[in-house]
Amino acid sequence: MKAGLEQCAGLVQACFDAVLAPMGDLPVVAGMRYASRGGKRLRAFLVMESAALHGIDPVQSVWAATAVEALHAYSLVHDDLPCMDDDDLRRGMPTVHVKWDEATAVLVGDALQTMAFEVLARDECAPDPARRIALVASLARASGAQGMVLGQAQDIAAESAAAPLDLFQITELQNNKTGALIEWSAKAGPLLAGADPSAMGAYARALGLAFQIHDDVLDVTGDAALTGKAVGKDAEAGKATFVSLLGLEGAKSRAAALVEDACDALSPYGTRADALRDVARFVISRQT
Amino acid sequence: MKAGLEQCAGLVQACFDAVLAPMGDLPVVAGMRYASRGGKRLRAFLVMESAALHGIDPVQSVWAATAVEALHAYSLVHDDLPCMDDDDLRRGMPTVHVKWDEATAVLVGDALQTMAFEVLARDECAPDPARRIALVASLARASGAQGMVLGQAQDIAAESAAAPLDLFQITELQNNKTGALIEWSAKAGPLLAGADPSAMGAYARALGLAFQIHDDVLDVTGDAALTGKAVGKDAEAGKATFVSLLGLEGAKSRAAALVEDACDALSPYGTRADALRDVARFVISRQT
């Protein structure tokens, strides 16, 4: 599975390089290259592995994988801005607005979002335009003001709320902020093949929540040198997290139970889905 | 033509209302409603008029028109940010980051961009998915790091350049920053109909440049009470403009010549394209 993640990361990087090569060397394009490098490529792996399970060649699925990583990269660049989370470090490196400036960071995020849709619209992504437009429509729904951006807005609203969020509210917030894009990634395979995406959807919803619970665990137990970003920020800000609501051990066992649910949801695929089960277990064992 | 612009503006507003209605009332959605109100709706008019010339019903073309206005609105919200042009007024009203805050303005712009692609991907926009994906692909190219965002990046780079831009460079910058989206709008009609977009493209390239030259003229001669935004900003900043390069009279006559070129490019459509000729003349006579 580790090898699979690395192979996928290599293919996605080559696709980014190919898309960005003709765009020249202005700071906005240099910033796009910088912001799209590295990371675990978890979303790309979900796209390519769910696609492989449905008989889609990596040469094709790498385009949808690159699209979702471009979209994810845009969200990180804007999230890190001084007016948002105000983070100086990302993956152990200076964030885009620190390395360049805020105006460049705004434009880098804007252009990475556009790139996600541009890549999905290419012939290489799927020969059938109906499949491509289905991917565009679902990615827009997952990432806009009814998906990821809604989650970010709920996160901002929570900061000035009278009371910390309860478990229901924080689950909904995280489902929007992180879960929707993870779900899109796992459903991209069946969507590319014109197959039923419901089993992949159930897998991804459980996985996405486990992922976010483990992120809250890492914010308490993590090592900034390993995670490459500041830790303890949420507790310091007095924000409700899965750890503040469930306790450290409660959060860990909830994440483990969700990973079991995620693995069970893959039963229609039998052992062919073992790489996706491995990645679910990896998500709650990772130190970064 | 004035009536046509107003009718188009009404249809586009109803489409925005319908798309945004199910999204609730968080500040990000309130900001999307606020930022997408008003304006001349020039781009929407170009979409709907070019579509009508190719036999496309307004009930259909209003979706592509709304998409391009959402994209244009996103660019204005981000352009107005303190780290970009730092404008407090837009269309005579406080800008989004003034009325709410910077974080909300970043998210409002992000979500309006997503909305543009979400709307283009809807069945209502075109029954044939191949036509919809062609619109998505071309809008992404027109607005990303090889189109509008490239123009904005060139604009930022010009501020710290050793010498002011020359006429060739400022024309290229403006073609990217403003021209690409205007060209997309005029070509949307033929693209929706599967027709040749070349005459509309030639019309729009001349029109877009005339539009931008007249913007520079208004920055010198305009009345802030009429334009609803600060005037004289470019001259104050020592930026090269068409007026600084051609003189006020030279700029006016260049814009007039471009409008004649734009009208001539419509000859394949005969007198049926007179509303588009009228809008070209309007572009260089407007006071706002």
Coordinates of C-alpha atoms in Angstrom, one line a residue:
Chain A
M1 CA 0.0 0.0 0.0
K2 CA 2.9 2.3 0.8
A3 CA 4.4 1.5 -2.6
G4 CA 1.0 2.1 -4.1
L5 CA 0.7 5.6 -2.5
E6 CA 4.2 6.4 -3.8
Q7 CA 3.6 5.2 -7.3
C8 CA 0.4 7.2 -7.4
A9 CA 2.2 10.3 -6.1
G10 CA 4.8 9.9 -8.9
L11 CA 2.1 9.7 -11.6
V12 CA 0.2 12.7 -10.2
Q13 CA 3.4 14.8 -10.0
A14 CA 4.2 14.0 -13.6
C15 CA 0.6 15.1 -14.5
F16 CA 1.0 18.4 -12.6
D17 CA 4.3 19.0 -14.3
A18 CA 2.8 18.4 -17.8
V19 CA -0.2 20.7 -17.1
L20 CA 1.9 23.5 -15.6
A21 CA 4.9 23.3 -18.0
P22 CA 3.3 25.5 -20.7
M23 CA 2.3 28.2 -18.2
G24 CA 5.7 30.0 -17.9
D25 CA 7.4 31.2 -14.8
L26 CA 5.5 34.1 -13.3
P27 CA 5.2 33.9 -9.4
V28 CA 1.6 32.7 -9.7
V29 CA 2.7 29.6 -11.7
A30 CA 5.8 29.0 -9.5
G31 CA 3.5 29.2 -6.5
M32 CA 1.1 26.7 -8.2
R33 CA 4.1 24.3 -8.7
Y34 CA 5.2 24.8 -5.1
A35 CA 1.8 24.4 -3.5
S36 CA 1.0 21.3 -5.5
R37 CA 4.1 19.4 -4.5
G38 CA 4.3 16.8 -1.7
G39 CA 1.6 15.7 0.6
K40 CA 0.3 12.2 1.1
R41 CA -1.8 12.2 -2.1
L42 CA -4.5 10.3 -0.2
R43 CA -7.2 11.7 -2.4
A44 CA -5.4 10.8 -5.6
F45 CA -4.8 7.3 -4.3
L46 CA -8.6 6.9 -3.6
V47 CA -9.4 8.0 -7.1
M48 CA -6.8 5.7 -8.8
E49 CA -7.5 2.7 -6.6
S50 CA -11.3 3.0 -6.9
A51 CA -10.8 3.4 -10.7
A52 CA -8.5 0.3 -10.9
L53 CA -11.2 -1.7 -9.1
H54 CA -13.6 -0.7 -11.9
G55 CA -11.1 -1.5 -14.7
I56 CA -10.0 2.0 -15.5
D57 CA -6.4 2.4 -16.5
P58 CA -4.1 4.6 -14.4
V59 CA -3.1 6.5 -17.6
Q60 CA -6.7 7.7 -17.5
S61 CA -7.5 7.9 -13.8
V62 CA -4.4 10.0 -13.1
W63 CA -6.3 13.1 -14.6
A64 CA -9.2 12.9 -12.1
A65 CA -6.6 12.2 -9.4
T66 CA -4.6 15.3 -10.3
A67 CA -7.8 17.4 -10.4
V68 CA -8.8 16.6 -6.8
E69 CA -5.2 17.2 -5.6
A70 CA -5.3 20.6 -7.4
L71 CA -8.5 21.4 -5.6
H72 CA -7.1 20.2 -2.3
A73 CA -4.0 22.3 -2.8
Y74 CA -6.0 25.4 -3.5
S75 CA -8.0 24.9 -0.3
L76 CA -4.8 24.6 1.7
V77 CA -3.2 27.8 0.2
H78 CA -6.3 29.9 1.0
D79 CA -6.7 28.2 4.4
D80 CA -3.2 29.2 5.4
L81 CA -3.7 32.9 4.6
P82 CA -3.3 35.4 7.5
C83 CA -7.1 36.2 7.4
M84 CA -7.9 32.5 7.7
D85 CA -5.8 30.1 9.8
D86 CA -2.7 32.3 9.5
D87 CA -0.2 29.4 9.2
D88 CA 3.5 29.9 8.3
L89 CA 4.3 26.2 7.8
R90 CA 2.8 23.6 5.6
R91 CA 4.4 20.2 5.1
G92 CA 7.5 21.6 6.8
M93 CA 7.9 24.4 4.3
P94 CA 7.0 28.1 4.4
T95 CA 3.4 28.6 3.2
V96 CA 2.8 30.4 -0.2
H97 CA 2.0 33.8 1.3
V98 CA 5.2 33.6 3.4
K99 CA 7.4 32.6 0.5
W100 CA 5.8 35.1 -1.9
D101 CA 3.0 37.4 -0.6
E102 CA -0.7 37.4 0.1
A103 CA -1.8 38.6 -3.4
T104 CA 0.2 35.7 -5.0
A105 CA -1.3 33.2 -2.5
V106 CA -4.9 34.4 -3.4
L107 CA -4.1 34.0 -7.1
V108 CA -2.3 30.7 -6.7
G109 CA -5.4 29.2 -4.9
D110 CA -7.8 30.7 -7.5
A111 CA -5.8 29.3 -10.4
L112 CA -5.4 25.8 -8.8
Q113 CA -9.2 25.7 -8.4
T114 CA -9.6 26.6 -12.1
M115 CA -7.0 24.0 -13.0
A116 CA -9.0 21.2 -11.2
F117 CA -12.0 21.8 -13.5
E118 CA -9.8 22.3 -16.6
V119 CA -8.2 19.0 -16.1
L120 CA -11.5 17.1 -15.5
A121 CA -12.8 18.6 -18.8
R122 CA -9.9 17.1 -20.9
D123 CA -10.5 14.2 -23.3
E124 CA -7.8 12.2 -21.5
C125 CA -9.9 12.2 -18.3
A126 CA -12.7 10.1 -19.9
P127 CA -13.5 9.6 -23.6
D128 CA -17.2 10.0 -22.8
P129 CA -18.1 13.7 -22.2
A130 CA -21.1 12.6 -20.1
R131 CA -18.7 11.0 -17.6
R132 CA -16.5 14.1 -17.6
I133 CA -19.4 16.4 -16.9
A134 CA -20.6 14.1 -14.1
L135 CA -17.2 14.5 -12.5
V136 CA -17.3 18.3 -12.9
A137 CA -20.8 18.5 -11.4
S138 CA -20.0 16.3 -8.4
L139 CA -16.6 18.0 -7.7
A140 CA -18.3 21.4 -7.8
R141 CA -21.0 20.2 -5.4
A142 CA -18.4 18.6 -3.1
S143 CA -16.1 21.7 -3.0
G144 CA -18.4 24.8 -3.1
A145 CA -20.8 26.5 -0.7
Q146 CA -22.7 23.3 -0.1
G147 CA -19.5 21.2 0.5
M148 CA -15.9 22.2 1.4
V149 CA -16.4 25.9 1.5
L150 CA -19.5 25.5 3.6
G151 CA -17.4 23.5 6.1
Q152 CA -14.8 26.3 6.2
A153 CA -17.5 28.9 6.7
Q154 CA -19.0 26.8 9.6
D155 CA -15.5 26.6 11.1
I156 CA -15.2 30.4 11.0
A157 CA -18.7 30.8 12.4
A158 CA -17.8 28.4 15.3
E159 CA -15.0 30.7 16.4
S160 CA -17.4 33.5 17.3
A161 CA -20.2 31.2 18.5
A162 CA -21.4 31.6 22.2
A163 CA -20.9 27.9 22.9
P164 CA -18.4 25.3 21.5
L165 CA -19.9 23.0 18.9
D166 CA -21.4 19.7 20.0
L167 CA -20.6 16.3 18.5
F168 CA -23.4 16.5 15.9
Q169 CA -22.3 19.9 14.8
I170 CA -18.6 19.1 14.6
T171 CA -19.3 15.9 12.6
E172 CA -21.4 17.9 10.1
L173 CA -18.7 20.6 9.9
Q174 CA -16.0 18.0 9.2
N175 CA -18.1 16.0 6.8
N176 CA -18.4 19.2 4.7
K177 CA -14.9 20.5 5.2
T178 CA -12.9 17.3 4.6
G179 CA -15.4 14.5 4.0
A180 CA -17.0 15.7 0.8
L181 CA -13.7 15.8 -1.1
I182 CA -12.6 12.4 0.2
E183 CA -16.0 10.9 -0.8
W184 CA -15.7 12.4 -4.2
S185 CA -12.3 10.8 -4.6
A186 CA -13.5 7.3 -3.8
K187 CA -16.6 7.7 -6.0
A188 CA -14.6 8.9 -8.9
G189 CA -13.6 5.4 -9.9
P190 CA -17.2 4.1 -10.3
L191 CA -18.2 7.4 -11.9
L192 CA -15.5 7.0 -14.5
A193 CA -16.7 3.5 -15.2
G194 CA -20.4 4.4 -15.1
A195 CA -20.9 2.0 -12.2
D196 CA -22.8 2.3 -8.9
P197 CA -20.8 4.5 -6.5
S198 CA -22.8 3.6 -3.3
A199 CA -20.4 1.1 -1.7
M200 CA -17.4 3.5 -2.3
G201 CA -19.5 6.3 -0.9
A202 CA -20.1 4.5 2.4
Y203 CA -16.5 3.5 2.6
A204 CA -15.3 7.1 2.1
R205 CA -17.8 8.7 4.5
A206 CA -16.5 6.4 7.3
L207 CA -12.9 6.9 6.2
G208 CA -13.2 10.7 6.0
L209 CA -14.5 11.0 9.5
A210 CA -11.8 8.7 10.9
F211 CA -9.3 10.8 9.1
Q212 CA -10.5 14.0 10.7
I213 CA -10.8 12.4 14.2
H214 CA -7.2 11.2 13.8
D215 CA -6.2 14.8 12.8
D216 CA -7.6 16.0 16.1
V217 CA -5.7 13.3 17.9
L218 CA -2.5 14.3 16.1
D219 CA -3.1 18.0 17.1
V220 CA -2.8 16.8 20.7
T221 CA -0.2 14.0 20.5
G222 CA 1.6 15.0 17.3
D223 CA 5.2 16.2 16.9
A224 CA 5.5 19.4 14.9
A225 CA 8.8 18.1 13.4
L226 CA 6.9 15.1 12.0
T227 CA 3.6 16.7 11.0
G228 CA 5.4 19.7 9.4
K229 CA 2.8 22.1 10.8
A230 CA 2.0 23.7 14.2
V231 CA 0.4 21.4 16.7
G232 CA -1.8 22.2 19.7
K233 CA -3.4 25.1 17.9
D234 CA -7.0 23.9 18.3
A235 CA -6.8 23.3 22.0
E236 CA -5.0 26.6 22.4
A237 CA -7.8 28.4 20.5
G238 CA -10.4 26.7 22.8
K239 CA -12.1 25.1 19.7
A240 CA -14.2 22.0 20.1
T241 CA -12.5 19.0 18.6
F242 CA -13.3 15.3 18.6
V243 CA -10.7 14.9 21.4
S244 CA -12.3 17.7 23.6
L245 CA -15.7 16.0 23.1
L246 CA -14.8 12.3 23.3
G247 CA -11.5 12.4 25.2
L248 CA -8.3 11.1 23.7
E249 CA -9.0 7.4 24.2
G250 CA -12.6 7.8 23.1
A251 CA -11.6 9.6 19.9
K252 CA -9.0 6.9 19.2
S253 CA -11.5 4.1 19.6
R254 CA -14.2 5.9 17.6
A255 CA -11.7 6.4 14.7
A256 CA -10.8 2.6 14.9
A257 CA -14.5 1.6 14.8
L258 CA -15.0 3.9 11.8
V259 CA -12.1 2.3 10.0
E260 CA -13.8 -1.1 10.6
D261 CA -17.0 0.3 9.1
A262 CA -15.1 1.6 6.1
C263 CA -13.5 -1.8 5.5
D264 CA -16.8 -3.6 5.8
A265 CA -18.4 -1.3 3.3
L266 CA -16.0 -2.7 0.7
S267 CA -17.4 -6.2 1.0
P268 CA -18.9 -6.1 -2.5
Y269 CA -15.3 -5.9 -3.9
G270 CA -14.0 -8.8 -1.8
T271 CA -10.2 -9.0 -1.3
R272 CA -9.6 -7.0 -4.5
A273 CA -10.2 -3.9 -2.3
D274 CA -7.5 -4.8 0.3
A275 CA -5.4 -1.8 -0.7
L276 CA -8.3 0.5 0.2
R277 CA -8.6 -1.3 3.5
D278 CA -4.9 -0.9 4.1
V279 CA -5.2 2.8 3.4
A280 CA -8.0 3.2 5.9
R281 CA -5.9 1.5 8.6
F282 CA -3.0 3.8 7.6
V283 CA -5.1 6.9 8.0
I284 CA -5.5 6.3 11.8
S285 CA -1.9 5.1 12.3
R286 CA -0.1 8.0 10.5
Q287 CA 2.1 10.3 12.5
T288 CA 1.9 13.2 9.9
Chain B
M1 CA -30.4 47.5 -26.4
K2 CA -30.8 49.1 -23.0
A3 CA -34.1 47.2 -22.6
G4 CA -32.3 44.0 -23.7
L5 CA -29.5 44.5 -21.1
E6 CA -32.2 45.1 -18.4
Q7 CA -34.2 42.0 -19.5
C8 CA -31.1 39.9 -19.4
A9 CA -30.1 41.3 -16.0
G10 CA -33.5 40.3 -14.7
L11 CA -33.2 36.7 -16.0
V12 CA -29.7 36.3 -14.6
Q13 CA -30.7 37.6 -11.2
A14 CA -33.6 35.1 -11.1
C15 CA -31.1 32.3 -11.9
F16 CA -28.7 33.5 -9.2
D17 CA -31.6 33.5 -6.7
A18 CA -32.7 30.0 -7.7
V19 CA -29.1 28.6 -7.4
L20 CA -28.4 30.3 -4.1
A21 CA -31.8 29.8 -2.4
P22 CA -31.1 26.2 -1.1
M23 CA -27.7 27.3 0.4
G24 CA -28.9 28.9 3.6
D25 CA -27.9 32.1 5.3
L26 CA -24.3 31.8 6.5
P27 CA -22.2 34.9 5.8
V28 CA -20.5 33.2 2.9
V29 CA -23.8 32.7 1.1
A30 CA -25.1 36.2 2.1
G31 CA -21.8 37.5 0.6
M32 CA -22.3 35.5 -2.6
R33 CA -25.8 37.0 -3.0
Y34 CA -24.4 40.5 -2.3
A35 CA -21.4 40.2 -4.6
S36 CA -23.5 38.8 -7.5
R37 CA -26.0 41.6 -7.4
G38 CA -26.0 44.6 -9.8
G39 CA -23.4 45.4 -12.4
K40 CA -24.0 46.0 -16.1
R41 CA -24.3 42.2 -16.9
L42 CA -22.4 42.9 -20.1
R43 CA -20.9 39.4 -20.2
A44 CA -24.3 37.8 -19.6
F45 CA -25.8 39.9 -22.4
L46 CA -23.1 38.7 -24.8
V47 CA -23.8 35.1 -23.9
M48 CA -27.6 35.5 -24.3
E49 CA -27.5 37.6 -27.5
S50 CA -24.9 35.4 -29.2
A51 CA -27.0 32.4 -28.2
A52 CA -30.2 34.0 -29.6
L53 CA -28.4 34.6 -32.9
H54 CA -27.8 30.8 -33.0
G55 CA -31.4 29.9 -32.1
I56 CA -30.8 29.1 -28.5
D57 CA -33.7 29.9 -26.1
P58 CA -33.0 32.4 -23.3
V59 CA -34.4 29.8 -20.8
Q60 CA -31.3 27.7 -21.7
S61 CA -28.7 30.4 -22.4
V62 CA -29.4 32.1 -19.0
W63 CA -27.4 29.3 -17.3
A64 CA -24.2 30.0 -19.2
A65 CA -24.8 33.7 -18.7
T66 CA -25.1 33.2 -14.9
A67 CA -22.0 31.1 -14.9
V68 CA -19.8 33.8 -16.5
E69 CA -21.3 36.5 -14.2
A70 CA -20.5 34.3 -11.1
L71 CA -17.0 34.0 -12.4
H72 CA -16.7 37.7 -13.0
A73 CA -18.1 38.4 -9.5
Y74 CA -15.6 36.1 -7.9
S75 CA -12.7 38.0 -9.7
L76 CA -14.0 41.3 -8.4
V77 CA -14.4 40.1 -4.8
H78 CA -10.8 38.8 -4.7
D79 CA -9.5 41.9 -6.7
D80 CA -10.9 44.2 -4.1
L81 CA -9.1 42.5 -1.2
P82 CA -6.6 44.6 0.8
C83 CA -3.7 42.5 -0.4
M84 CA -4.8 43.1 -4.0
D85 CA -6.3 46.4 -5.2
D86 CA -7.6 47.3 -1.6
D87 CA -10.8 48.8 -2.8
D88 CA -13.6 49.8 -0.2
L89 CA -16.2 50.6 -2.8
R90 CA -17.7 48.5 -5.7
R91 CA -20.8 49.6 -7.6
G92 CA -21.2 52.4 -5.0
M93 CA -21.5 49.9 -2.1
P94 CA -19.0 48.6 0.5
T95 CA -16.9 45.7 -0.9
V96 CA -17.4 42.2 0.6
H97 CA -14.3 42.4 2.9
V98 CA -15.5 45.8 4.3
K99 CA -19.1 44.7 4.8
W100 CA -18.0 41.3 6.4
D101 CA -14.3 40.5 6.7
E102 CA -11.4 39.3 4.7
A103 CA -11.9 35.6 5.4
T104 CA -15.5 35.8 4.2
A105 CA -14.4 37.6 1.1
V106 CA -11.8 34.9 0.3
L107 CA -14.5 32.2 0.7
V108 CA -17.2 34.2 -1.2
G109 CA -14.8 34.4 -4.2
D110 CA -13.8 30.8 -4.0
A111 CA -17.5 29.6 -3.8
L112 CA -18.6 31.9 -6.7
Q113 CA -15.8 30.4 -8.9
T114 CA -17.0 26.9 -8.0
M115 CA -20.6 28.0 -8.7
A116 CA -19.7 29.0 -12.2
F117 CA -18.6 25.5 -13.1
E118 CA -21.4 23.9 -11.2
V119 CA -24.0 25.9 -13.2
L120 CA -22.3 25.0 -16.5
A121 CA -22.4 21.3 -15.7
R122 CA -26.2 21.3 -15.2
D123 CA -28.5 19.6 -17.7
E124 CA -30.4 22.9 -18.1
C125 CA -27.3 24.6 -19.5
A126 CA -27.3 22.3 -22.6
P127 CA -28.9 18.9 -23.2
D128 CA -25.8 17.6 -24.9
P129 CA -23.0 16.8 -22.3
A130 CA -20.4 17.4 -25.0
R131 CA -21.5 21.0 -25.4
R132 CA -21.5 21.5 -21.6
I133 CA -18.0 20.1 -21.2
A134 CA -16.8 22.3 -24.1
L135 CA -18.1 25.3 -22.1
V136 CA -16.4 24.1 -18.9
A137 CA -13.0 23.6 -20.7
S138 CA -13.1 27.0 -22.5
L139 CA -14.2 28.9 -19.4
A140 CA -11.4 27.3 -17.3
R141 CA -8.8 28.2 -20.0
A142 CA -10.2 31.8 -20.2
S143 CA -10.1 32.3 -16.4
G144 CA -7.2 30.4 -15.1
A145 CA -3.4 30.9 -15.1
Q146 CA -3.4 31.1 -18.9
G147 CA -6.3 33.7 -18.9
M148 CA -7.8 36.1 -16.4
V149 CA -5.5 35.1 -13.5
L150 CA -2.5 35.4 -15.7
G151 CA -3.6 39.0 -16.5
Q152 CA -3.9 39.8 -12.8
A153 CA -0.5 38.3 -12.1
Q154 CA 1.0 40.4 -15.0
D155 CA -0.7 43.4 -13.4
I156 CA 0.9 42.7 -10.1
A157 CA 4.3 42.1 -11.7
A158 CA 4.0 45.4 -13.6
E159 CA 3.8 47.3 -10.3
S160 CA 7.3 46.3 -9.3
A161 CA 8.8 46.4 -12.8
A162 CA 11.7 48.7 -13.5
A163 CA 9.9 50.5 -16.4
P164 CA 6.2 51.1 -17.1
L165 CA 4.6 48.6 -19.6
D166 CA 4.7 49.5 -23.3
L167 CA 1.6 49.3 -25.5
F168 CA 2.3 45.8 -26.6
Q169 CA 2.6 44.6 -23.0
I170 CA -0.4 46.4 -21.7
T171 CA -2.5 45.1 -24.6
E172 CA -1.5 41.6 -23.8
L173 CA -2.1 42.1 -20.1
Q174 CA -5.6 43.5 -20.7
N175 CA -6.4 40.8 -23.2
N176 CA -5.8 38.2 -20.5
K177 CA -7.3 40.1 -17.6
T178 CA -10.5 41.2 -19.2
G179 CA -10.5 40.2 -22.8
A180 CA -10.5 36.4 -22.3
L181 CA -13.8 36.3 -20.3
I182 CA -15.5 38.7 -22.8
E183 CA -14.4 36.6 -25.7
W184 CA -15.7 33.4 -23.9
S185 CA -19.1 35.2 -23.4
A186 CA -19.5 36.0 -27.0
K187 CA -18.4 32.6 -28.2
A188 CA -20.8 30.8 -25.7
G189 CA -23.7 31.2 -28.1
P190 CA -22.1 29.4 -31.1
L191 CA -20.6 26.9 -28.7
L192 CA -24.0 26.1 -27.3
A193 CA -25.3 25.6 -30.8
G194 CA -22.3 23.6 -32.0
A195 CA -21.6 26.4 -34.6
D196 CA -18.4 28.1 -35.7
P197 CA -17.4 30.7 -33.0
S198 CA -14.8 32.6 -35.1
A199 CA -16.8 35.7 -36.1
M200 CA -18.0 36.1 -32.5
G201 CA -14.4 35.7 -31.3
A202 CA -13.2 38.5 -33.6
Y203 CA -16.0 40.7 -32.5
A204 CA -15.3 40.1 -28.8
R205 CA -11.5 40.6 -29.0
A206 CA -12.0 44.1 -30.5
L207 CA -14.9 44.8 -28.1
G208 CA -12.9 43.7 -25.0
L209 CA -9.9 45.9 -25.8
A210 CA -12.3 48.9 -26.5
F211 CA -13.9 48.2 -23.2
Q212 CA -10.6 48.3 -21.3
I213 CA -9.4 51.4 -23.1
H214 CA -12.6 53.2 -22.2
D215 CA -12.1 52.0 -18.5
D216 CA -8.8 53.8 -18.6
V217 CA -10.5 56.9 -20.1
L218 CA -13.1 56.8 -17.3
D219 CA -10.3 56.5 -14.7
V220 CA -9.2 60.0 -15.9
T221 CA -12.5 61.7 -16.9
G222 CA -14.9 59.7 -14.7
D223 CA -17.0 60.8 -11.8
A224 CA -16.7 58.6 -8.7
A225 CA -20.3 59.3 -7.8
L226 CA -21.3 57.8 -11.2
T227 CA -18.8 55.0 -11.5
G228 CA -19.3 53.9 -7.9
K229 CA -15.6 53.3 -7.5
A230 CA -12.5 55.4 -6.8
V231 CA -11.2 57.2 -9.9
G232 CA -7.7 58.5 -10.8
K233 CA -6.1 55.5 -8.9
D234 CA -4.0 54.3 -11.9
A235 CA -2.5 57.7 -12.7
E236 CA -1.8 58.2 -9.0
A237 CA -0.1 54.8 -8.8
G238 CA 2.1 55.8 -11.8
K239 CA 0.8 52.7 -13.7
A240 CA 1.0 52.6 -17.5
T241 CA -2.5 52.9 -19.0
F242 CA -3.8 53.3 -22.5
V243 CA -4.3 57.0 -21.7
S244 CA -0.7 57.4 -20.5
L245 CA 0.6 55.7 -23.6
L246 CA -1.8 57.1 -26.3
G247 CA -3.0 60.4 -24.7
L248 CA -6.6 61.0 -23.9
E249 CA -7.7 61.8 -27.4
G250 CA -5.6 59.0 -28.9
A251 CA -7.1 56.5 -26.5
K252 CA -10.7 57.6 -27.4
S253 CA -10.1 57.4 -31.1
R254 CA -8.4 53.9 -30.7
A255 CA -11.5 52.7 -28.8
A256 CA -13.8 54.1 -31.4
A257 CA -11.8 52.4 -34.2
L258 CA -11.9 49.1 -32.3
V259 CA -15.7 49.4 -32.0
E260 CA -16.0 49.8 -35.7
D261 CA -13.8 46.6 -36.2
A262 CA -16.1 44.8 -33.7
C263 CA -19.2 45.8 -35.7
D264 CA -17.6 44.8 -39.0
A265 CA -16.7 41.4 -37.6
L266 CA -20.4 40.7 -37.2
S267 CA -21.1 41.0 -41.0
P268 CA -21.9 37.2 -41.4
Y269 CA -24.9 37.8 -39.2
G270 CA -26.2 40.9 -41.1
T271 CA -28.6 43.2 -39.3
R272 CA -29.7 40.4 -36.9
A273 CA -26.6 41.3 -34.9
D274 CA -27.5 45.0 -34.5
A275 CA -28.1 44.6 -30.7
L276 CA -24.4 43.4 -30.4
R277 CA -23.3 46.4 -32.5
D278 CA -25.3 48.7 -30.2
V279 CA -23.7 47.2 -27.1
A280 CA -20.3 47.8 -28.6
R281 CA -21.1 51.5 -29.1
F282 CA -22.5 51.6 -25.6
V283 CA -19.3 50.2 -24.2
I284 CA -17.3 53.3 -25.2
S285 CA -20.1 55.8 -24.3
R286 CA -20.9 54.6 -20.8
Q287 CA -20.1 56.8 -17.9
T288 CA -19.9 53.9 -15.3

